[in-house]
PDB file of C-alpha atoms in Angstrom:
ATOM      1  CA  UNK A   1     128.720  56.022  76.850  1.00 56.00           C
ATOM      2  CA  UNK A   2     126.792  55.714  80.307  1.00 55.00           C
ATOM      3  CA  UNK A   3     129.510  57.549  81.834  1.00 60.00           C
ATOM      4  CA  UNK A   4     128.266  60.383  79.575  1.00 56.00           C
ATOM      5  CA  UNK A   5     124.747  59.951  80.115  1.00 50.00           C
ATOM      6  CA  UNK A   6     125.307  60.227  84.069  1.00 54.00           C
ATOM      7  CA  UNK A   7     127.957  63.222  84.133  1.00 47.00           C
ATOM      8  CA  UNK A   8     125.234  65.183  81.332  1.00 45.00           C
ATOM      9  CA  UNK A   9     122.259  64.238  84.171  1.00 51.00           C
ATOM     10  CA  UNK A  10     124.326  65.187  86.713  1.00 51.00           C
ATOM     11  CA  UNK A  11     124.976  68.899  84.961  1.00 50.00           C
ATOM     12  CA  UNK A  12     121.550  68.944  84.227  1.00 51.00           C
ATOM     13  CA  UNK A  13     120.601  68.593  87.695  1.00 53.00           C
ATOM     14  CA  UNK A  14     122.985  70.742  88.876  1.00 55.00           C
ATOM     15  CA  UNK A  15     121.948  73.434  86.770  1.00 57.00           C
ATOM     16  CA  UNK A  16     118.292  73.182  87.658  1.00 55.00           C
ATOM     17  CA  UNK A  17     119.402  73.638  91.461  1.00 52.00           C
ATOM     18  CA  UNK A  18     121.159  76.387  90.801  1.00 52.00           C
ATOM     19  CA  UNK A  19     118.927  78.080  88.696  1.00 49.00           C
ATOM     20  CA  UNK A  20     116.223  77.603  91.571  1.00 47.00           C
ATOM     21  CA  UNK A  21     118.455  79.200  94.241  1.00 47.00           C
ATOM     22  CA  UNK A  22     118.663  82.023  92.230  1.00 46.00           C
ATOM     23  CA  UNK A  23     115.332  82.635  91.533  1.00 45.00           C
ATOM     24  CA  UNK A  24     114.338  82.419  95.680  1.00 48.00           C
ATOM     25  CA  UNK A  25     117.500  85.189  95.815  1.00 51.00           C
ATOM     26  CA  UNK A  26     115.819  86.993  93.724  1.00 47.00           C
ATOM     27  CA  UNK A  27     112.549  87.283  95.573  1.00 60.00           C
ATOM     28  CA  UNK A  28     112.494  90.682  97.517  1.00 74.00           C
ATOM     29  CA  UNK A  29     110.132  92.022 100.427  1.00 85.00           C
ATOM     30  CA  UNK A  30     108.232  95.008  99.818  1.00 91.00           C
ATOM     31  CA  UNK A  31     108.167  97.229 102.488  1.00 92.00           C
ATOM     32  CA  UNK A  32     105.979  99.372 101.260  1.00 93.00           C
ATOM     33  CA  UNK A  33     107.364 102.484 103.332  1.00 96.00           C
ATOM     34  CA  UNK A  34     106.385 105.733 102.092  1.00 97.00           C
ATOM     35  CA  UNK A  35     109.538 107.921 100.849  1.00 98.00           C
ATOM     36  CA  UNK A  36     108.575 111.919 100.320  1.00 98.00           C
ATOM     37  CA  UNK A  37     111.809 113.475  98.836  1.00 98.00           C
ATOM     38  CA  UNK A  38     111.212 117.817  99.122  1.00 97.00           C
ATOM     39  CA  UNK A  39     113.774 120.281  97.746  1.00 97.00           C
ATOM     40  CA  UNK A  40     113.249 124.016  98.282  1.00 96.00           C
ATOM     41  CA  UNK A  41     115.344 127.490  97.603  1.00 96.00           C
ATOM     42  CA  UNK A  42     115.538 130.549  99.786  1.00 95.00           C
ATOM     43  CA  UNK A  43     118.001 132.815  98.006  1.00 95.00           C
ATOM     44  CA  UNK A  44     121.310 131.067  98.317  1.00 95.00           C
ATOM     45  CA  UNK A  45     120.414 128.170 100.383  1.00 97.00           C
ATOM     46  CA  UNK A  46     118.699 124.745  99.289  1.00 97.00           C
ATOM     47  CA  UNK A  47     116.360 122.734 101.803  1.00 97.00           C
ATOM     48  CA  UNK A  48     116.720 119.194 101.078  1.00 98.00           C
ATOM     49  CA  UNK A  49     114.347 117.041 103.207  1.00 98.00           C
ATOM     50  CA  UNK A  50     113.614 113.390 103.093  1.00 98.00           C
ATOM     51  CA  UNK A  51     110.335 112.023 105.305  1.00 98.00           C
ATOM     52  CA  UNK A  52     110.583 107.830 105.052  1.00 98.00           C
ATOM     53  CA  UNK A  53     107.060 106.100 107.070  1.00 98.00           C
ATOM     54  CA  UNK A  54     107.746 102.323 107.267  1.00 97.00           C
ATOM     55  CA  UNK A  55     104.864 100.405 107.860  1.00 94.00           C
ATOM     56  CA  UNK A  56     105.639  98.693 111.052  1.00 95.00           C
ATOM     57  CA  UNK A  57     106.796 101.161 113.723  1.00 96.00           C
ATOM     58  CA  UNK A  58     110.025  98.693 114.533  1.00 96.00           C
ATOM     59  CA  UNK A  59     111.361  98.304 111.042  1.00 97.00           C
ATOM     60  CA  UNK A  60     114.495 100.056 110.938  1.00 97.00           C
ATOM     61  CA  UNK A  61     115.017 102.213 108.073  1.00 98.00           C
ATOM     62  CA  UNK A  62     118.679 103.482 106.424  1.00 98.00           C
ATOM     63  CA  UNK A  63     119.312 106.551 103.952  1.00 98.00           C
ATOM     64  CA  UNK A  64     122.074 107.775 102.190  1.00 98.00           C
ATOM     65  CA  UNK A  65     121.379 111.254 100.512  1.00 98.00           C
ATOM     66  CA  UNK A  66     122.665 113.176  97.664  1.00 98.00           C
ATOM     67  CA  UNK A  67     122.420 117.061  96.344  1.00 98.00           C
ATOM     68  CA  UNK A  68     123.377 117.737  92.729  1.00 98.00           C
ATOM     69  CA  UNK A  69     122.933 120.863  90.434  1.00 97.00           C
ATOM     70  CA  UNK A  70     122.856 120.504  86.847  1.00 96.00           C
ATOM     71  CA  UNK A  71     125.789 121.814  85.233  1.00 94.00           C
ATOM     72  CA  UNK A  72     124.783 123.920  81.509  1.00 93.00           C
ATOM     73  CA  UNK A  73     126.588 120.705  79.380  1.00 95.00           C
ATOM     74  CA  UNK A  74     123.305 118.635  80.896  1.00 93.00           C
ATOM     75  CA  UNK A  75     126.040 116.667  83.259  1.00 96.00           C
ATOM     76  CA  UNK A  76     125.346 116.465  87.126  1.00 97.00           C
ATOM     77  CA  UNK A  77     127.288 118.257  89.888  1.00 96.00           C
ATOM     78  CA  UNK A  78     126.972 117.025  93.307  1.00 97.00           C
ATOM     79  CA  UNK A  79     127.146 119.485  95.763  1.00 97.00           C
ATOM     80  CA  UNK A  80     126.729 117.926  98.912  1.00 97.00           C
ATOM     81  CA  UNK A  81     125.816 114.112 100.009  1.00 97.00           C
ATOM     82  CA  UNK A  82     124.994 112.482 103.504  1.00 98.00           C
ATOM     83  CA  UNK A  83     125.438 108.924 104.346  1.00 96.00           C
ATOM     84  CA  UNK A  84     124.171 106.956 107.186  1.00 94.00           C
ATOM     85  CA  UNK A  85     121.176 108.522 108.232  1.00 97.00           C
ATOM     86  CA  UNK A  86     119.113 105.992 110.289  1.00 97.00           C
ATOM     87  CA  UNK A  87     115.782 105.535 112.690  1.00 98.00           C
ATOM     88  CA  UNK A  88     113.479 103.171 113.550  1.00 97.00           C
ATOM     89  CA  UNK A  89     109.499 103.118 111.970  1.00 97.00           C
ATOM     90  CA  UNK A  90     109.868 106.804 111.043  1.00 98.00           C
ATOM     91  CA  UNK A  91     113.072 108.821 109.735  1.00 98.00           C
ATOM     92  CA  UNK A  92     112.661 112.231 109.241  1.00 98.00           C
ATOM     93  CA  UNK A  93     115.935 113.899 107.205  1.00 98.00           C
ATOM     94  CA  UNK A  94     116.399 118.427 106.759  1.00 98.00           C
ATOM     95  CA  UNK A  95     119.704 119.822 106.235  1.00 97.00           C
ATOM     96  CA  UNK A  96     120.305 123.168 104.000  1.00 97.00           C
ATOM     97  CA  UNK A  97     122.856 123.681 101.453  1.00 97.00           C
ATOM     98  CA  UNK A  98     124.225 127.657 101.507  1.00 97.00           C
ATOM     99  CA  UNK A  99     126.615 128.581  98.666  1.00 95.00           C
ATOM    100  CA  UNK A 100     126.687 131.546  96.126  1.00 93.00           C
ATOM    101  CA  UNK A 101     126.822 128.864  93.805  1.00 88.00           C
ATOM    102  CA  UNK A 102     122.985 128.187  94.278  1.00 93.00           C
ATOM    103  CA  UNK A 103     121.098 130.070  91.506  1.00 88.00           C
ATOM    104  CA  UNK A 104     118.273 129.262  89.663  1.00 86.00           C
ATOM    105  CA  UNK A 105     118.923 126.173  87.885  1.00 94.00           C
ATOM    106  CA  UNK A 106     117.547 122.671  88.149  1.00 97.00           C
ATOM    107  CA  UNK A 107     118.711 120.558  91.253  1.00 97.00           C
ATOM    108  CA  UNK A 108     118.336 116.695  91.977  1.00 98.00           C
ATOM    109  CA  UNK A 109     117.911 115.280  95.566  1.00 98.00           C
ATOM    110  CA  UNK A 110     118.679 111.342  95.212  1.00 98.00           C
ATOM    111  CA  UNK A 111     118.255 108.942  97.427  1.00 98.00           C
ATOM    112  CA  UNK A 112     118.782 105.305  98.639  1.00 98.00           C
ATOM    113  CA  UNK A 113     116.642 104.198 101.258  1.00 98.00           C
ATOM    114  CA  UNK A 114     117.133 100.311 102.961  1.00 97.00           C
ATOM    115  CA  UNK A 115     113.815  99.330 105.438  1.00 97.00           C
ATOM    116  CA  UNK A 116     114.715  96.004 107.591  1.00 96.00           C
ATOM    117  CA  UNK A 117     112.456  93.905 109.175  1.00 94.00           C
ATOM    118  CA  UNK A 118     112.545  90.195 110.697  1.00 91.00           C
ATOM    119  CA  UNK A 119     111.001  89.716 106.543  1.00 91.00           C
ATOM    120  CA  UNK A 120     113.929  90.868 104.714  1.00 94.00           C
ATOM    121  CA  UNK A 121     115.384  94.256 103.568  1.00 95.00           C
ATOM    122  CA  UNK A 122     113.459  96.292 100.969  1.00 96.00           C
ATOM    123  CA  UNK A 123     116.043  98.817  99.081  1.00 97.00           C
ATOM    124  CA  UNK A 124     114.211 101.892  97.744  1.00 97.00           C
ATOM    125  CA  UNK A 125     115.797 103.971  95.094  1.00 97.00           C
ATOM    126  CA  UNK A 126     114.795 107.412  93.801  1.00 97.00           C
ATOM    127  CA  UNK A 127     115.000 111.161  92.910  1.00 97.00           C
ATOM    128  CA  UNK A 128     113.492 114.623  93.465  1.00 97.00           C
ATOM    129  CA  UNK A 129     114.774 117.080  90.433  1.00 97.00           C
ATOM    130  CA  UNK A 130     113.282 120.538  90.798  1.00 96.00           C
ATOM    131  CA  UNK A 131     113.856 123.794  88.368  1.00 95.00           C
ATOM    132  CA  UNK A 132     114.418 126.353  91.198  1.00 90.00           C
TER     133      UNK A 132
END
């Protein structure tokens, strides 16, 4: 019976450790960089643009991009994606997208932005959808 007693402690210990580690994992740091998504049309070309301010000038700052069109069942389309972008304190992103495919029609620019600092990472999600 006090073998029970001591192995249930034990678990219950256990489990309150590990519950605690999760919750510090959990615990983000807010960057608090300033993400302006734009999306413009000019006939058959689409300006996607992507303007990320960090707050410290040396944080770095990551972005992967993506352009969909929305197809007429409601689904999503994507027409064109770029991965990798990266600066330091400021990262400024323009690139067009020319087809005869681009009509009016509502578009989505989405993005995924990671600021690092000597604090942490801070990962930024969003999305610019524009009837164009």
């Amino acid at each position: 019976m006090k073998i029970i007693k001591r192995v249930c402690a034990l678990a219950l210990a256990l489990m309150m450790l590990c519950s605690a580690g999760a919750l510090a994992a959990e615990e983000r740091w807010d960057s608090r960089a300033v993400v302006s998504p734009s999306l413009t049309r000019s006939g058959s070309t689409l300006t996607c643009e992507l303007h990320v301010v960090a707050m410290s000038p040396s944080d770095k700052i990551s972005a992967n991009i993506s352009l969909a069109k929305q197809r007429p069942n409601g689904g999503w389309e994507v027409l064109d994606y770029w991965t990798g972008e990266e600066a330091t304190g400021k990262l400024y992103f323009e690139e067009t997208y020319t087809s005869t495919e681009v009509t009016g029609g509502t578009y989505r620019l989405s993005y995924t932005v990671t600021v690092t600092s000597s604090k942490g990472s801070d990962v930024i999600e969003g999305e610019k959808e524009s009837s164009l």
